[in-house]
Amino acid sequence: SDAAIGPVAGAVRWRAGQAAVHCSGALTLEPLAAARKYGALAGSWHPFQTFVAQGRAEGGAEGTATTLEGVTFGIEADAGLYDTLAELAERVGGVALPVPAGARALYHAASVMSCGYLTTLLHEAEALWKRAGLPPEAAGPAIGVLAETTLANLRRAGAGAALSGPTARGDEATVRLHLDALAASAPELLPLYAAVSARSAVLAEEVGRPVGETDWAALFAEYVPRAGQEG
C-alpha cells in the first residue's frame, strides 16, 4: 500500500548511485526522503492502468487482463533519473508523461474516476437492469457493449461528441421519468444519478449542445435535498 512506501524506504541502506522508485499515483517523492538523505535518486513511475489481483473475477472467470501497451506512465523524478524512467516506460510499450508533485493528487483522482469509479457506475447500471426484472445474465453483455462503444467514441471524437442521454439533449420529461422510477425502486441511487446528470448538462452546454431551458439544479433538488438543508 502507499502507506508502506515511507517505512520500506527508511529500512533500506541507500547509497549514492542508487535509485528509489515507487509506483504510487497519488504520492510525491516525499516518502522517499530517506533514500535521498543518503544520496540515492528518487522517482515515481506510475502506470495509468488498472491491476486487479488474480482470482477476483466473478462467476469463475479466469482472472483479469492487463496490458502495458499504450499505457501512460506518470513520472516524477530527480534530475538524472527522469530519462531512465521514461525509457523504461517506452520499453514496455507505454508513453511517458511528466507529472509534477503539485499535480499528482488530481492526476490520481482522474485515474480513479476513469477506472474504479467507472466500475462502480457500471455495476449500479447492472443493478438497475436486474431491478427492472430483466434477465440477469443479459446485463453484463448488454451494458458492456454499450460502455465499450461509448469509450471508443470518446477516444475517437472526444467527450463532447460521445456525450448522449436525456440531460444532454434537454429532455426533462425523460429525466423526470428516471427520477420517479429511482425514487420508487432505488432511492439510494438518486444522488448519484442527479450528480452525473448535472455534470452531463454542464458538459453539453460547454460544447454548445441545445439543452433547453430546464433548471436542472432545481429539478434535481426536488428529489435530492440540497446539502445543508436536511434537518
mmCIF file of C-alpha atoms in Angstrom:
data_model
loop_
_atom_site.group_PDB
_atom_site.id
_atom_site.type_symbol
_atom_site.label_atom_id
_atom_site.label_comp_id
_atom_site.label_asym_id
_atom_site.label_seq_id
_atom_site.Cartn_x
_atom_site.Cartn_y
_atom_site.Cartn_z
ATOM 1 C CA SER A 1 0.000 0.000 0.000
ATOM 2 C CA ASP A 2 1.014 3.644 -0.313
ATOM 3 C CA ALA A 3 1.411 3.837 3.461
ATOM 4 C CA ALA A 4 4.206 1.250 3.318
ATOM 5 C CA ILE A 5 6.424 3.216 0.920
ATOM 6 C CA GLY A 6 7.976 5.507 3.530
ATOM 7 C CA PRO A 7 8.736 2.787 6.102
ATOM 8 C CA VAL A 8 10.188 0.464 3.460
ATOM 9 C CA ALA A 9 12.369 3.241 2.039
ATOM 10 C CA GLY A 10 13.543 4.055 5.554
ATOM 11 C CA ALA A 11 14.529 0.447 6.224
ATOM 12 C CA VAL A 12 16.938 0.202 3.282
ATOM 13 C CA ARG A 13 20.610 1.176 3.493
ATOM 14 C CA TRP A 14 20.861 3.505 0.482
ATOM 15 C CA ARG A 15 23.930 4.988 -1.169
ATOM 16 C CA ALA A 16 24.812 7.367 -3.980
ATOM 17 C CA GLY A 17 24.311 5.886 -7.440
ATOM 18 C CA GLN A 18 21.148 4.036 -6.482
ATOM 19 C CA ALA A 19 17.566 4.972 -7.295
ATOM 20 C CA ALA A 20 14.493 4.552 -5.120
ATOM 21 C CA VAL A 21 11.306 4.439 -7.204
ATOM 22 C CA HIS A 22 7.717 3.955 -6.075
ATOM 23 C CA CYS A 23 4.674 3.250 -8.245
ATOM 24 C CA SER A 24 2.057 5.279 -6.378
ATOM 25 C CA GLY A 25 -0.023 7.615 -8.484
ATOM 26 C CA ALA A 26 -1.060 9.899 -5.634
ATOM 27 C CA LEU A 27 2.144 10.312 -3.630
ATOM 28 C CA THR A 28 5.001 12.693 -4.361
ATOM 29 C CA LEU A 29 8.654 11.831 -3.744
ATOM 30 C CA GLU A 30 8.415 12.829 -0.081
ATOM 31 C CA PRO A 31 8.085 9.211 1.175
ATOM 32 C CA LEU A 32 11.491 8.523 -0.403
ATOM 33 C CA ALA A 33 13.220 11.193 1.709
ATOM 34 C CA ALA A 34 15.305 8.551 3.490
ATOM 35 C CA ALA A 35 16.806 7.408 0.186
ATOM 36 C CA ARG A 36 17.595 10.974 -0.841
ATOM 37 C CA LYS A 37 19.242 11.596 2.521
ATOM 38 C CA TYR A 38 21.908 9.036 1.676
ATOM 39 C CA GLY A 39 22.475 10.219 -1.890
ATOM 40 C CA ALA A 40 20.101 7.994 -3.857
ATOM 41 C CA LEU A 41 17.889 9.460 -6.560
ATOM 42 C CA ALA A 42 14.125 9.351 -6.046
ATOM 43 C CA GLY A 43 11.374 8.819 -8.569
ATOM 44 C CA SER A 44 7.755 7.844 -9.093
ATOM 45 C CA TRP A 45 6.793 5.606 -12.029
ATOM 46 C CA HIS A 46 3.025 5.184 -12.080
ATOM 47 C CA PRO A 47 1.242 3.176 -14.785
ATOM 48 C CA PHE A 48 -2.116 4.810 -15.598
ATOM 49 C CA GLN A 49 -3.665 1.362 -15.812
ATOM 50 C CA THR A 50 -5.776 -0.994 -13.724
ATOM 51 C CA PHE A 51 -4.303 -4.019 -11.964
ATOM 52 C CA VAL A 52 -6.683 -6.456 -10.274
ATOM 53 C CA ALA A 53 -5.497 -9.443 -8.267
ATOM 54 C CA GLN A 54 -5.985 -12.780 -9.960
ATOM 55 C CA GLY A 55 -8.893 -14.781 -8.574
ATOM 56 C CA ARG A 56 -11.224 -11.824 -8.015
ATOM 57 C CA ALA A 57 -13.233 -12.397 -11.162
ATOM 58 C CA GLU A 58 -16.885 -13.256 -10.618
ATOM 59 C CA GLY A 59 -18.589 -16.402 -11.833
ATOM 60 C CA GLY A 60 -15.421 -18.470 -12.056
ATOM 61 C CA ALA A 61 -13.812 -16.340 -14.761
ATOM 62 C CA GLU A 62 -10.064 -16.720 -15.067
ATOM 63 C CA GLY A 63 -8.717 -13.511 -13.556
ATOM 64 C CA THR A 64 -8.406 -10.259 -15.454
ATOM 65 C CA ALA A 65 -6.492 -8.979 -18.453
ATOM 66 C CA THR A 66 -3.886 -6.234 -18.157
ATOM 67 C CA THR A 67 -1.587 -4.812 -20.799
ATOM 68 C CA LEU A 68 1.037 -2.066 -20.739
ATOM 69 C CA GLU A 69 0.865 -1.392 -24.475
ATOM 70 C CA GLY A 70 -0.110 2.242 -24.972
ATOM 71 C CA VAL A 71 -0.391 2.891 -21.231
ATOM 72 C CA THR A 72 0.597 6.330 -19.950
ATOM 73 C CA PHE A 73 3.189 6.371 -17.157
ATOM 74 C CA GLY A 74 3.026 9.370 -14.835
ATOM 75 C CA ILE A 75 6.606 10.162 -13.853
ATOM 76 C CA GLU A 76 8.135 12.455 -11.245
ATOM 77 C CA ALA A 77 11.859 12.124 -10.664
ATOM 78 C CA ASP A 78 15.029 13.790 -9.500
ATOM 79 C CA ALA A 79 17.279 15.248 -12.174
ATOM 80 C CA GLY A 80 19.169 12.452 -13.873
ATOM 81 C CA LEU A 81 16.507 9.817 -13.255
ATOM 82 C CA TYR A 82 13.557 11.009 -15.344
ATOM 83 C CA ASP A 83 15.081 9.945 -18.677
ATOM 84 C CA THR A 84 15.758 6.451 -17.337
ATOM 85 C CA LEU A 85 12.177 6.033 -16.131
ATOM 86 C CA ALA A 86 10.808 7.450 -19.385
ATOM 87 C CA GLU A 87 12.887 4.953 -21.357
ATOM 88 C CA LEU A 88 11.622 2.132 -19.147
ATOM 89 C CA ALA A 89 8.031 3.178 -19.865
ATOM 90 C CA GLU A 90 8.715 3.144 -23.595
ATOM 91 C CA ARG A 91 10.414 -0.257 -23.424
ATOM 92 C CA VAL A 92 7.265 -1.864 -22.028
ATOM 93 C CA GLY A 93 5.153 -0.233 -24.732
ATOM 94 C CA GLY A 94 3.979 2.762 -22.730
ATOM 95 C CA VAL A 95 4.092 6.540 -23.030
ATOM 96 C CA ALA A 96 5.987 8.722 -20.548
ATOM 97 C CA LEU A 97 4.264 11.751 -19.014
ATOM 98 C CA PRO A 98 5.899 14.146 -16.532
ATOM 99 C CA VAL A 99 3.566 14.708 -13.560
ATOM 100 C CA PRO A 100 4.925 17.257 -11.041
ATOM 101 C CA ALA A 101 4.279 16.977 -7.320
ATOM 102 C CA GLY A 102 1.583 19.644 -7.296
ATOM 103 C CA ALA A 103 -0.479 17.794 -9.899
ATOM 104 C CA ARG A 104 -0.306 14.287 -8.517
ATOM 105 C CA ALA A 105 -3.425 14.265 -6.343
ATOM 106 C CA LEU A 106 -5.715 15.469 -9.150
ATOM 107 C CA TYR A 107 -3.893 13.237 -11.651
ATOM 108 C CA HIS A 108 -4.581 10.224 -9.449
ATOM 109 C CA ALA A 109 -8.178 11.298 -8.841
ATOM 110 C CA ALA A 110 -8.605 11.306 -12.625
ATOM 111 C CA SER A 111 -7.299 7.745 -12.787
ATOM 112 C CA VAL A 112 -9.680 6.575 -10.061
ATOM 113 C CA MET A 113 -12.684 8.241 -11.718
ATOM 114 C CA SER A 114 -11.867 6.655 -15.078
ATOM 115 C CA CYS A 115 -11.349 3.180 -13.638
ATOM 116 C CA GLY A 116 -12.533 2.230 -10.156
ATOM 117 C CA TYR A 117 -15.462 4.631 -10.102
ATOM 118 C CA LEU A 118 -16.387 3.719 -13.664
ATOM 119 C CA THR A 119 -16.611 0.118 -12.492
ATOM 120 C CA THR A 120 -18.914 1.186 -9.663
ATOM 121 C CA LEU A 121 -21.107 3.183 -12.046
ATOM 122 C CA LEU A 122 -21.489 0.240 -14.425
ATOM 123 C CA HIS A 123 -22.181 -2.098 -11.511
ATOM 124 C CA GLU A 124 -25.039 0.153 -10.424
ATOM 125 C CA ALA A 125 -26.330 0.150 -14.003
ATOM 126 C CA GLU A 126 -26.407 -3.652 -13.856
ATOM 127 C CA ALA A 127 -28.259 -3.459 -10.537
ATOM 128 C CA LEU A 128 -30.948 -1.253 -12.104
ATOM 129 C CA TRP A 129 -31.237 -3.668 -15.024
ATOM 130 C CA LYS A 130 -31.916 -6.516 -12.599
ATOM 131 C CA ARG A 131 -34.376 -4.487 -10.511
ATOM 132 C CA ALA A 132 -36.301 -3.856 -13.713
ATOM 133 C CA GLY A 133 -36.866 -7.614 -13.875
ATOM 134 C CA LEU A 134 -34.747 -8.163 -16.984
ATOM 135 C CA PRO A 135 -32.671 -11.360 -17.393
ATOM 136 C CA PRO A 136 -29.632 -11.032 -15.081
ATOM 137 C CA GLU A 137 -27.397 -12.978 -17.450
ATOM 138 C CA ALA A 138 -28.017 -10.413 -20.182
ATOM 139 C CA ALA A 139 -26.956 -7.416 -18.085
ATOM 140 C CA GLY A 140 -23.191 -7.778 -18.441
ATOM 141 C CA PRO A 141 -23.118 -8.280 -22.222
ATOM 142 C CA ALA A 142 -25.657 -5.527 -22.931
ATOM 143 C CA ILE A 143 -24.098 -2.914 -20.673
ATOM 144 C CA GLY A 144 -20.576 -3.967 -21.644
ATOM 145 C CA VAL A 145 -21.167 -3.402 -25.366
ATOM 146 C CA LEU A 146 -22.761 -0.016 -24.683
ATOM 147 C CA ALA A 147 -19.897 1.059 -22.424
ATOM 148 C CA GLU A 148 -17.247 -0.130 -24.891
ATOM 149 C CA THR A 149 -18.923 1.781 -27.726
ATOM 150 C CA THR A 150 -19.049 4.908 -25.581
ATOM 151 C CA LEU A 151 -15.353 4.603 -24.723
ATOM 152 C CA ALA A 152 -14.494 4.081 -28.388
ATOM 153 C CA ASN A 153 -16.445 7.212 -29.323
ATOM 154 C CA LEU A 154 -14.757 9.126 -26.511
ATOM 155 C CA ARG A 155 -11.283 8.177 -27.719
ATOM 156 C CA ARG A 156 -12.101 8.860 -31.344
ATOM 157 C CA ALA A 157 -14.060 12.104 -31.106
ATOM 158 C CA GLY A 158 -13.828 13.439 -27.542
ATOM 159 C CA ALA A 159 -16.300 13.773 -24.681
ATOM 160 C CA GLY A 160 -18.496 16.373 -26.356
ATOM 161 C CA ALA A 161 -19.211 14.171 -29.358
ATOM 162 C CA ALA A 162 -19.543 10.985 -27.283
ATOM 163 C CA LEU A 163 -21.995 12.500 -24.791
ATOM 164 C CA SER A 164 -25.546 11.207 -25.057
ATOM 165 C CA GLY A 165 -28.598 10.838 -22.829
ATOM 166 C CA PRO A 166 -31.668 12.872 -21.919
ATOM 167 C CA THR A 167 -29.897 15.596 -19.951
ATOM 168 C CA ALA A 168 -27.516 16.250 -22.828
ATOM 169 C CA ARG A 169 -30.436 16.849 -25.182
ATOM 170 C CA GLY A 170 -32.605 18.802 -22.744
ATOM 171 C CA ASP A 171 -35.200 16.042 -22.349
ATOM 172 C CA GLU A 172 -36.699 16.962 -18.979
ATOM 173 C CA ALA A 173 -39.625 14.538 -19.288
ATOM 174 C CA THR A 174 -37.360 11.501 -19.580
ATOM 175 C CA VAL A 175 -35.142 12.668 -16.734
ATOM 176 C CA ARG A 176 -38.225 13.027 -14.514
ATOM 177 C CA LEU A 177 -39.313 9.538 -15.561
ATOM 178 C CA HIS A 178 -35.932 8.196 -14.438
ATOM 179 C CA LEU A 179 -36.010 10.124 -11.166
ATOM 180 C CA ASP A 180 -39.507 8.897 -10.325
ATOM 181 C CA ALA A 181 -38.511 5.306 -11.039
ATOM 182 C CA LEU A 182 -35.370 5.615 -8.928
ATOM 183 C CA ALA A 183 -37.300 7.218 -6.078
ATOM 184 C CA ALA A 184 -39.644 4.229 -6.071
ATOM 185 C CA SER A 185 -37.202 1.375 -6.653
ATOM 186 C CA ALA A 186 -33.644 2.553 -5.925
ATOM 187 C CA PRO A 187 -33.711 5.745 -3.835
ATOM 188 C CA GLU A 188 -30.118 5.222 -2.736
ATOM 189 C CA LEU A 189 -29.047 5.902 -6.335
ATOM 190 C CA LEU A 190 -30.842 9.244 -6.660
ATOM 191 C CA PRO A 191 -27.825 11.324 -5.519
ATOM 192 C CA LEU A 192 -25.532 9.508 -7.953
ATOM 193 C CA TYR A 193 -27.927 9.868 -10.883
ATOM 194 C CA ALA A 194 -28.546 13.540 -10.104
ATOM 195 C CA ALA A 195 -24.838 14.350 -9.756
ATOM 196 C CA VAL A 196 -23.834 12.671 -13.014
ATOM 197 C CA SER A 197 -26.822 14.148 -14.871
ATOM 198 C CA ALA A 198 -25.990 17.643 -13.644
ATOM 199 C CA ARG A 199 -22.401 17.318 -14.860
ATOM 200 C CA SER A 200 -23.687 15.990 -18.197
ATOM 201 C CA ALA A 201 -25.768 19.152 -18.571
ATOM 202 C CA VAL A 202 -22.689 21.272 -17.869
ATOM 203 C CA LEU A 203 -20.666 19.350 -20.456
ATOM 204 C CA ALA A 204 -23.452 19.690 -23.017
ATOM 205 C CA GLU A 205 -23.513 23.457 -22.526
ATOM 206 C CA GLU A 206 -19.728 23.672 -22.756
ATOM 207 C CA VAL A 207 -19.733 22.012 -26.183
ATOM 208 C CA GLY A 208 -22.676 24.047 -27.470
ATOM 209 C CA ARG A 209 -25.443 21.448 -27.248
ATOM 210 C CA PRO A 210 -29.034 22.792 -27.031
ATOM 211 C CA VAL A 211 -30.089 21.704 -23.543
ATOM 212 C CA GLY A 212 -33.354 23.635 -23.334
ATOM 213 C CA GLU A 213 -34.411 25.959 -20.540
ATOM 214 C CA THR A 214 -34.719 23.433 -17.729
ATOM 215 C CA ASP A 215 -33.257 24.491 -14.390
ATOM 216 C CA TRP A 216 -31.515 21.195 -13.755
ATOM 217 C CA ALA A 217 -30.316 22.149 -10.274
ATOM 218 C CA ALA A 218 -33.878 22.935 -9.199
ATOM 219 C CA LEU A 219 -35.194 19.745 -10.769
ATOM 220 C CA PHE A 220 -32.688 17.510 -9.012
ATOM 221 C CA ALA A 221 -33.273 19.334 -5.722
ATOM 222 C CA GLU A 222 -36.870 18.127 -5.846
ATOM 223 C CA TYR A 223 -35.577 14.580 -5.456
ATOM 224 C CA VAL A 224 -32.241 15.049 -3.666
ATOM 225 C CA PRO A 225 -32.182 17.591 -0.791
ATOM 226 C CA ARG A 226 -29.505 20.230 -1.154
ATOM 227 C CA ALA A 227 -26.518 19.981 1.160
ATOM 228 C CA GLY A 228 -27.194 21.737 4.421
ATOM 229 C CA GLN A 229 -30.988 21.753 4.062
ATOM 230 C CA GLU A 230 -31.603 18.406 5.713
ATOM 231 C CA GLY A 231 -32.662 18.788 9.329
#
